[in-house]
Amino acid sequence: MRSIGKTSSKLNDWDNAWDTVSANAAGVFVASRCHWGIILLLTGWVWSSSLGTGPGLAQTPPEIPAANRVYRPLPLTPGDLVKDALSDKDIPTGKGSFARDYLVSLQKGDQVAIDLTSENFDTVVTLMTLNGSTLGENDDGPDGGTNSLLFMRIPQSGSYIVRVQAFGQAKGGKFNLGLTRLEPAGVR
């Protein structure tokens, strides 16, 4: 048994194949068989096999792309105006643009307006559950421009994600984001 960083492996001496790999400290177990020329990414380490030198471990973890970094949505407080910027350092959407997420706590029955404006890009605003299910999305608001305005009634109390993204392949720029709790007329 040979220990490698956070992982352990059993290596067949002549076959140079992995019989089993215990993937991480959380108890995830992966069974696999990998042969020469295969590079596996395991919890930040790279195990590589080379025809010239045999199996080896790269001691320096590779640069982790922004998409693989720890996900931490920024806090959003209802009633506050967020002035921020969207860039290529944010979450890639897979459509050529990027997104930035905000975490907000809302109550069942809240009626909210989410307003996203930018002079730099065509905005899209999305309200999602923590598991990524979309509750509502708006591309262009009622003014006919490229800013976004989304009205929603919250189905249950809890935390939600407000996603800011650029439409199409726009890279982003500065934006303003606001979430307002609406009150029925005559209530104060």
Coordinates of N, CA and C in Angstrom, one line a residue:
M1 N 0.9 -1.2 0.0 CA 0.0 0.0 0.0 C 0.9 1.2 0.0
R2 N 0.6 2.2 -0.9 CA 1.4 3.4 -1.0 C 0.5 4.6 -0.8
S3 N 1.0 5.5 0.1 CA 0.2 6.7 0.4 C 0.6 7.8 -0.5
I4 N -0.4 8.5 -1.0 CA -0.2 9.7 -1.9 C -1.0 10.8 -1.5
G5 N -0.5 11.8 -0.8 CA -1.3 13.0 -0.4 C -2.5 12.5 0.4
K6 N -3.7 12.9 0.0 CA -4.9 12.6 0.7 C -5.4 11.3 0.2
T7 N -4.8 10.6 -0.8 CA -5.3 9.4 -1.4 C -4.4 8.2 -1.1
S8 N -4.9 7.0 -1.3 CA -4.1 5.9 -1.1 C -4.3 5.0 -2.3
S9 N -3.3 4.2 -2.7 CA -3.5 3.3 -3.8 C -2.8 2.0 -3.6
K10 N -3.2 1.0 -4.3 CA -2.5 -0.3 -4.4 C -2.1 -0.5 -5.9
L11 N -0.8 -0.6 -6.1 CA -0.3 -0.7 -7.5 C 0.2 -2.1 -7.8
N12 N -0.3 -2.7 -8.9 CA 0.3 -3.9 -9.4 C 1.7 -3.6 -9.9
D13 N 2.7 -4.3 -9.5 CA 4.1 -4.1 -9.8 C 4.3 -4.1 -11.4
W14 N 3.7 -5.2 -12.0 CA 4.0 -5.4 -13.4 C 3.0 -4.8 -14.3
D15 N 1.8 -4.7 -13.8 CA 0.7 -4.2 -14.6 C 0.7 -2.6 -14.7
N16 N 1.2 -2.0 -13.7 CA 1.2 -0.5 -13.5 C -0.3 0.0 -13.7
A17 N -1.2 -0.7 -13.0 CA -2.6 -0.2 -13.0 C -3.0 0.0 -11.6
W18 N -3.9 0.9 -11.4 CA -4.5 1.1 -10.1 C -5.6 0.1 -9.9
D19 N -5.6 -0.6 -8.8 CA -6.7 -1.5 -8.6 C -7.8 -0.8 -7.8
T20 N -7.5 0.0 -6.8 CA -8.4 0.7 -6.1 C -7.9 2.1 -5.7
V21 N -8.7 3.0 -5.5 CA -8.3 4.4 -5.0 C -9.3 4.8 -4.0
S22 N -8.9 5.2 -2.9 CA -9.8 5.8 -1.9 C -9.6 7.3 -2.1
A23 N -10.7 8.0 -2.6 CA -10.5 9.3 -3.2 C -10.3 10.5 -2.2
N24 N -11.0 10.4 -1.1 CA -10.8 11.6 -0.2 C -11.2 11.3 1.3
A25 N -10.9 12.2 2.1 CA -11.1 12.1 3.6 C -12.6 12.0 3.9
A26 N -13.4 12.4 3.0 CA -14.9 12.4 3.3 C -15.4 11.0 3.1
G27 N -14.6 10.0 2.7 CA -15.1 8.6 2.6 C -15.6 8.2 1.2
V28 N -15.4 9.1 0.2 CA -15.8 8.7 -1.1 C -14.8 7.6 -1.6
F29 N -15.3 6.5 -2.2 CA -14.5 5.4 -2.6 C -14.7 5.3 -4.1
V30 N -13.6 5.3 -4.9 CA -13.6 5.1 -6.3 C -12.8 3.9 -6.7
A31 N -13.4 3.0 -7.4 CA -12.7 1.8 -7.9 C -12.5 2.1 -9.4
S32 N -11.2 1.9 -9.8 CA -10.9 2.2 -11.2 C -9.6 1.4 -11.6
R33 N -9.4 1.3 -12.9 CA -8.2 0.7 -13.4 C -7.6 1.6 -14.5
C34 N -6.5 2.2 -14.2 CA -5.9 3.2 -15.2 C -4.5 2.7 -15.6
H35 N -4.2 2.8 -16.9 CA -2.9 2.3 -17.4 C -2.0 3.5 -17.8
W36 N -0.9 3.1 -18.4 CA 0.1 4.1 -18.8 C -0.4 5.2 -19.5
G37 N 0.1 6.4 -19.3 CA -0.3 7.6 -20.1 C -1.5 8.3 -19.6
I38 N -2.1 7.8 -18.5 CA -3.3 8.4 -17.9 C -2.9 9.3 -16.8
I39 N -3.6 10.4 -16.8 CA -3.4 11.4 -15.7 C -4.7 11.5 -15.0
L40 N -4.6 11.3 -13.7 CA -5.8 11.4 -12.8 C -5.7 12.6 -11.9
L41 N -6.8 13.3 -11.8 CA -6.8 14.4 -10.8 C -7.5 13.9 -9.6
L42 N -6.9 13.9 -8.5 CA -7.4 13.4 -7.2 C -7.2 14.3 -6.1
T43 N -8.2 15.0 -5.7 CA -8.2 15.9 -4.5 C -6.9 16.8 -4.5
G44 N -6.7 17.4 -5.7 CA -5.6 18.4 -5.7 C -4.2 17.8 -6.1
W45 N -4.1 16.5 -6.2 CA -2.8 15.9 -6.6 C -2.9 15.3 -8.0
V46 N -1.8 15.2 -8.7 CA -1.8 14.6 -10.0 C -1.0 13.4 -10.0
W47 N -1.6 12.2 -10.3 CA -0.8 11.0 -10.4 C -0.6 10.7 -11.9
S48 N 0.6 10.6 -12.3 CA 0.8 10.4 -13.8 C 1.7 9.2 -14.0
S49 N 1.5 8.6 -15.1 CA 2.4 7.5 -15.6 C 3.1 7.9 -16.8
S50 N 4.4 7.6 -16.9 CA 5.2 8.0 -18.1 C 5.9 6.8 -18.6
L51 N 5.9 6.6 -19.9 CA 6.6 5.4 -20.5 C 8.1 5.4 -20.2
G52 N 8.7 6.6 -20.1 CA 10.1 6.6 -19.9 C 10.5 6.4 -18.4
T53 N 9.8 6.9 -17.5 CA 10.2 6.9 -16.1 C 9.3 6.1 -15.2
G54 N 8.2 5.6 -15.7 CA 7.3 4.8 -14.8 C 6.4 5.8 -14.0
P55 N 5.6 5.2 -13.1 CA 4.6 6.1 -12.4 C 5.3 7.1 -11.5
G56 N 4.7 8.2 -11.4 CA 5.3 9.3 -10.5 C 4.2 10.2 -10.0
L57 N 4.5 11.0 -9.0 CA 3.6 11.9 -8.4 C 4.1 13.3 -8.6
A58 N 3.3 14.2 -9.2 CA 3.7 15.6 -9.4 C 3.4 16.2 -8.0
Q59 N 4.4 16.8 -7.4 CA 4.3 17.3 -6.0 C 3.6 18.7 -6.0
T60 N 3.5 19.4 -7.1 CA 2.9 20.7 -7.1 C 1.5 20.5 -7.8
P61 N 0.4 20.8 -7.0 CA -0.9 20.8 -7.6 C -1.0 21.7 -8.8
P62 N -1.8 21.4 -9.8 CA -2.0 22.3 -10.9 C -2.8 23.5 -10.5
E63 N -2.6 24.6 -11.4 CA -3.5 25.8 -11.2 C -4.9 25.3 -11.3
I64 N -5.7 25.7 -10.3 CA -7.1 25.3 -10.4 C -7.9 26.4 -11.1
P65 N -8.6 26.1 -12.2 CA -9.4 27.2 -12.9 C -10.5 27.7 -12.0
A66 N -10.9 28.9 -12.2 CA -11.9 29.6 -11.4 C -13.2 28.8 -11.3
A67 N -13.5 28.0 -12.3 CA -14.7 27.2 -12.2 C -14.6 26.1 -11.2
N68 N -13.4 25.7 -10.8 CA -13.3 24.6 -9.8 C -13.0 25.1 -8.4
R69 N -12.9 26.4 -8.2 CA -12.6 26.9 -6.9 C -13.9 26.8 -6.0
V70 N -13.7 26.9 -4.7 CA -14.8 26.8 -3.8 C -15.9 27.8 -4.1
Y71 N -17.1 27.4 -4.2 CA -18.2 28.2 -4.5 C -18.7 28.9 -3.3
R72 N -18.7 30.2 -3.3 CA -19.2 31.1 -2.2 C -20.0 32.3 -2.8
P73 N -21.3 32.1 -2.8 CA -22.1 33.3 -3.3 C -21.9 34.5 -2.4
L74 N -21.9 35.7 -2.9 CA -21.8 36.9 -2.1 C -23.1 37.2 -1.4
P75 N -23.1 37.8 -0.2 CA -24.3 38.2 0.5 C -25.1 39.3 -0.2
L76 N -26.4 39.2 -0.2 CA -27.3 40.2 -0.8 C -28.3 40.5 0.3
T77 N -28.5 41.7 0.7 CA -29.5 42.1 1.7 C -30.6 42.9 1.0
P78 N -31.9 42.4 1.2 CA -33.0 43.1 0.6 C -33.0 44.6 0.9
G79 N -33.2 45.4 -0.1 CA -33.2 46.9 0.2 C -31.9 47.5 -0.1
D80 N -30.8 46.8 -0.2 CA -29.5 47.4 -0.5 C -29.3 47.4 -2.0
L81 N -28.5 48.3 -2.5 CA -28.1 48.4 -3.9 C -26.6 47.9 -4.0
V82 N -26.4 46.9 -4.8 CA -25.0 46.3 -5.0 C -24.5 46.9 -6.2
K83 N -23.3 47.5 -6.1 CA -22.6 48.0 -7.3 C -21.4 47.1 -7.4
D84 N -21.3 46.4 -8.5 CA -20.3 45.4 -8.7 C -19.9 45.3 -10.2
A85 N -19.1 44.3 -10.5 CA -18.6 44.1 -11.9 C -18.6 42.6 -12.2
L86 N -18.9 42.3 -13.4 CA -18.9 40.9 -13.9 C -17.7 40.8 -14.8
S87 N -16.9 39.7 -14.6 CA -15.7 39.6 -15.4 C -15.4 38.1 -15.7
D88 N -14.3 37.9 -16.5 CA -14.0 36.5 -16.8 C -13.4 35.7 -15.6
K89 N -13.3 36.4 -14.5 CA -12.9 35.7 -13.2 C -14.1 35.1 -12.5
D90 N -15.3 35.3 -13.0 CA -16.5 34.8 -12.4 C -16.9 33.4 -13.0
I91 N -18.1 32.9 -12.7 CA -18.5 31.6 -13.1 C -18.8 31.5 -14.6
P92 N -18.0 30.6 -15.3 CA -18.3 30.5 -16.8 C -19.7 29.9 -16.9
T93 N -20.5 30.4 -17.9 CA -21.9 29.9 -18.1 C -21.9 28.7 -19.1
G94 N -20.9 28.5 -19.9 CA -20.9 27.5 -20.9 C -21.5 28.1 -22.2
K95 N -21.9 29.3 -22.2 CA -22.5 30.0 -23.4 C -21.6 31.1 -23.8
G96 N -20.4 31.2 -23.3 CA -19.5 32.3 -23.7 C -19.5 33.5 -22.8
S97 N -20.3 33.5 -21.8 CA -20.4 34.6 -20.8 C -20.1 34.1 -19.4
F98 N -20.2 35.0 -18.5 CA -19.9 34.7 -17.1 C -21.0 35.1 -16.2
A99 N -21.1 34.5 -14.9 CA -22.1 34.8 -14.0 C -21.5 35.0 -12.6
R100 N -22.3 35.8 -11.8 CA -21.9 36.0 -10.4 C -23.1 35.7 -9.5
D101 N -23.0 35.0 -8.4 CA -24.1 34.6 -7.6 C -24.1 35.4 -6.3
Y102 N -25.3 35.7 -5.8 CA -25.5 36.3 -4.5 C -26.5 35.5 -3.7
L103 N -26.3 35.4 -2.4 CA -27.1 34.6 -1.5 C -28.0 35.6 -0.7
V104 N -29.3 35.3 -0.7 CA -30.3 36.1 0.0 C -31.2 35.3 0.8
S105 N -31.6 35.7 2.0 CA -32.6 35.0 2.8 C -34.0 35.7 2.6
L106 N -35.0 34.8 2.3 CA -36.3 35.4 2.0 C -37.3 34.5 2.8
Q107 N -38.5 35.1 3.0 CA -39.6 34.4 3.7 C -40.7 34.0 2.8
K108 N -41.4 32.9 3.1 CA -42.5 32.4 2.4 C -43.5 33.5 2.2
G109 N -44.0 33.7 0.9 CA -45.0 34.7 0.6 C -44.4 36.1 0.3
D110 N -43.1 36.3 0.5 CA -42.4 37.6 0.1 C -42.7 37.8 -1.4
Q111 N -43.0 39.0 -1.7 CA -43.1 39.4 -3.1 C -41.9 40.3 -3.3
V112 N -41.0 39.9 -4.3 CA -39.8 40.7 -4.5 C -39.7 41.2 -5.9
A113 N -39.0 42.3 -6.1 CA -38.6 42.8 -7.4 C -37.0 42.7 -7.4
I114 N -36.5 42.1 -8.4 CA -35.0 42.0 -8.5 C -34.7 42.8 -9.8
D115 N -33.9 43.9 -9.6 CA -33.6 44.8 -10.6 C -32.1 44.8 -10.9
L116 N -31.7 44.5 -12.2 CA -30.3 44.4 -12.6 C -30.1 45.3 -13.8
T117 N -29.2 46.3 -13.6 CA -29.0 47.2 -14.7 C -27.5 47.3 -15.0
S118 N -27.1 47.6 -16.3 CA -25.7 47.8 -16.7 C -25.7 48.6 -17.9
E119 N -24.7 49.4 -18.0 CA -24.5 50.2 -19.3 C -23.4 49.5 -20.1
N120 N -22.8 48.4 -19.6 CA -21.8 47.7 -20.3 C -22.2 46.4 -20.9
F121 N -23.3 45.8 -20.5 CA -23.7 44.5 -21.1 C -25.2 44.3 -21.0
D122 N -25.7 43.4 -21.8 CA -27.1 42.9 -21.8 C -27.2 42.0 -20.6
T123 N -28.1 42.4 -19.6 CA -28.2 41.6 -18.4 C -29.2 40.5 -18.4
V124 N -29.0 39.5 -17.6 CA -29.9 38.4 -17.3 C -29.9 38.2 -15.8
V125 N -31.0 38.2 -15.2 CA -31.1 37.9 -13.7 C -31.9 36.6 -13.5
T126 N -31.5 35.8 -12.6 CA -32.1 34.5 -12.3 C -32.3 34.3 -10.8
L127 N -33.4 33.9 -10.4 CA -33.6 33.5 -9.0 C -33.7 32.0 -8.9
M128 N -32.8 31.4 -8.1 CA -32.7 29.9 -8.0 C -32.7 29.4 -6.6
T129 N -33.1 28.2 -6.4 CA -33.0 27.5 -5.1 C -31.5 27.2 -4.9
L130 N -31.2 26.7 -3.7 CA -29.8 26.4 -3.4 C -29.4 25.1 -4.1
N131 N -30.3 24.3 -4.6 CA -29.9 23.1 -5.4 C -29.8 23.4 -6.9
G132 N -30.0 24.7 -7.3 CA -29.8 25.1 -8.6 C -31.1 25.2 -9.5
S133 N -32.2 24.8 -8.9 CA -33.5 24.9 -9.7 C -33.9 26.4 -9.9
T134 N -34.2 26.7 -11.2 CA -34.6 28.0 -11.5 C -36.0 28.3 -11.1
L135 N -36.3 29.4 -10.3 CA -37.6 29.8 -10.0 C -38.2 30.8 -11.0
G136 N -37.3 31.7 -11.4 CA -37.6 32.7 -12.4 C -36.4 33.3 -13.0
E137 N -36.6 33.9 -14.2 CA -35.5 34.5 -15.0 C -36.0 35.6 -15.8
N138 N -35.2 36.7 -16.0 CA -35.6 37.8 -16.9 C -34.4 38.3 -17.6
D139 N -34.6 38.4 -18.9 CA -33.5 39.0 -19.8 C -33.7 40.5 -20.0
D140 N -34.8 40.9 -20.6 CA -35.0 42.3 -20.8 C -36.3 42.8 -20.1
G141 N -36.1 43.9 -19.3 CA -37.2 44.4 -18.5 C -38.3 45.0 -19.4
P142 N -39.3 45.6 -18.7 CA -40.5 46.1 -19.4 C -40.2 47.4 -20.2
D143 N -39.1 48.0 -20.0 CA -38.8 49.3 -20.6 C -38.3 49.1 -22.1
G144 N -38.1 47.8 -22.5 CA -37.7 47.5 -23.8 C -36.2 47.6 -24.0
G145 N -35.4 47.9 -22.9 CA -34.0 48.0 -23.0 C -33.4 46.6 -22.7
T146 N -32.1 46.6 -22.4 CA -31.4 45.4 -22.1 C -31.2 45.1 -20.6
N147 N -31.8 45.9 -19.7 CA -31.7 45.7 -18.3 C -32.8 44.7 -17.9
S148 N -32.6 44.1 -16.7 CA -33.5 43.0 -16.3 C -34.3 43.4 -15.1
L149 N -35.6 43.0 -15.0 CA -36.4 43.2 -13.9 C -37.3 42.0 -13.7
L150 N -37.1 41.3 -12.5 CA -37.8 40.1 -12.3 C -38.7 40.2 -11.0
F151 N -40.0 39.9 -11.2 CA -40.9 39.9 -10.0 C -41.2 38.4 -9.6
M152 N -41.2 38.1 -8.3 CA -41.4 36.8 -7.9 C -42.1 36.8 -6.5
R153 N -42.9 35.8 -6.3 CA -43.5 35.5 -5.0 C -42.7 34.2 -4.5
I154 N -42.2 34.4 -3.3 CA -41.3 33.3 -2.7 C -42.1 32.2 -2.2
P155 N -41.8 30.9 -2.6 CA -42.7 29.8 -2.3 C -42.5 29.2 -0.9
Q156 N -41.3 29.4 -0.3 CA -41.0 28.9 1.1 C -39.8 29.7 1.7
S157 N -39.8 29.8 3.0 CA -38.7 30.5 3.7 C -37.4 29.8 3.5
G158 N -36.4 30.6 3.3 CA -35.0 30.0 3.2 C -34.1 30.9 2.4
S159 N -33.0 30.3 2.1 CA -31.9 31.0 1.3 C -32.1 30.7 -0.2
Y160 N -31.9 31.8 -1.0 CA -32.0 31.7 -2.4 C -30.7 32.3 -3.1
I161 N -30.5 31.9 -4.3 CA -29.4 32.5 -5.1 C -30.0 33.4 -6.2
V162 N -29.4 34.6 -6.2 CA -29.7 35.6 -7.3 C -28.5 35.5 -8.2
R163 N -28.7 35.1 -9.5 CA -27.5 35.0 -10.4 C -27.6 36.2 -11.4
V164 N -26.5 36.9 -11.5 CA -26.3 38.0 -12.4 C -25.4 37.4 -13.6
Q165 N -25.9 37.6 -14.8 CA -25.0 37.1 -15.9 C -25.3 38.0 -17.1
A166 N -24.3 37.9 -18.1 CA -24.4 38.6 -19.3 C -25.1 37.7 -20.3
F167 N -25.9 38.3 -21.2 CA -26.6 37.6 -22.2 C -25.6 37.3 -23.4
G168 N -25.8 36.1 -24.0 CA -24.9 35.7 -25.1 C -23.5 35.6 -24.7
Q169 N -22.6 36.1 -25.5 CA -21.2 36.0 -25.3 C -20.5 37.2 -24.8
A170 N -21.3 38.1 -24.2 CA -20.8 39.3 -23.6 C -19.9 39.0 -22.4
K171 N -18.8 39.6 -22.2 CA -17.9 39.3 -21.1 C -18.3 40.0 -19.8
G172 N -19.1 41.0 -19.8 CA -19.5 41.6 -18.6 C -19.1 43.1 -18.5
G173 N -19.0 43.5 -17.2 CA -18.7 44.9 -16.9 C -19.4 45.3 -15.7
K174 N -19.4 46.6 -15.4 CA -20.1 47.1 -14.2 C -21.6 46.9 -14.2
F175 N -22.2 46.7 -13.0 CA -23.7 46.5 -13.0 C -24.1 47.0 -11.6
N176 N -25.5 47.2 -11.5 CA -26.1 47.5 -10.3 C -27.2 46.5 -10.0
L177 N -27.3 45.9 -8.8 CA -28.3 44.9 -8.5 C -29.0 45.3 -7.2
G178 N -30.3 45.2 -7.3 CA -31.1 45.5 -6.1 C -32.3 44.5 -6.0
L179 N -32.6 44.1 -4.7 CA -33.7 43.2 -4.5 C -34.6 44.0 -3.5
T180 N -35.8 44.2 -3.8 CA -36.8 44.9 -3.0 C -37.9 44.0 -2.6
R181 N -38.3 44.0 -1.3 CA -39.5 43.3 -0.9 C -40.6 44.3 -1.1
L182 N -41.6 43.8 -1.9 CA -42.8 44.6 -2.2 C -43.9 44.4 -1.2
E183 N -44.6 45.5 -0.9 CA -45.8 45.4 0.0 C -47.0 45.7 -0.7
P184 N -48.1 45.0 -0.4 CA -49.4 45.3 -1.1 C -49.8 46.7 -0.8
A185 N -50.5 47.3 -1.7 CA -51.0 48.7 -1.6 C -51.8 48.9 -0.4
G186 N -51.6 49.9 0.4 CA -52.4 50.2 1.6 C -51.8 49.6 2.8
V187 N -50.7 48.8 2.8 CA -50.2 48.2 3.9 C -48.9 49.0 4.4
R188 N -48.9 49.4 5.6 CA -47.7 50.1 6.2 C -47.5 49.8 7.6

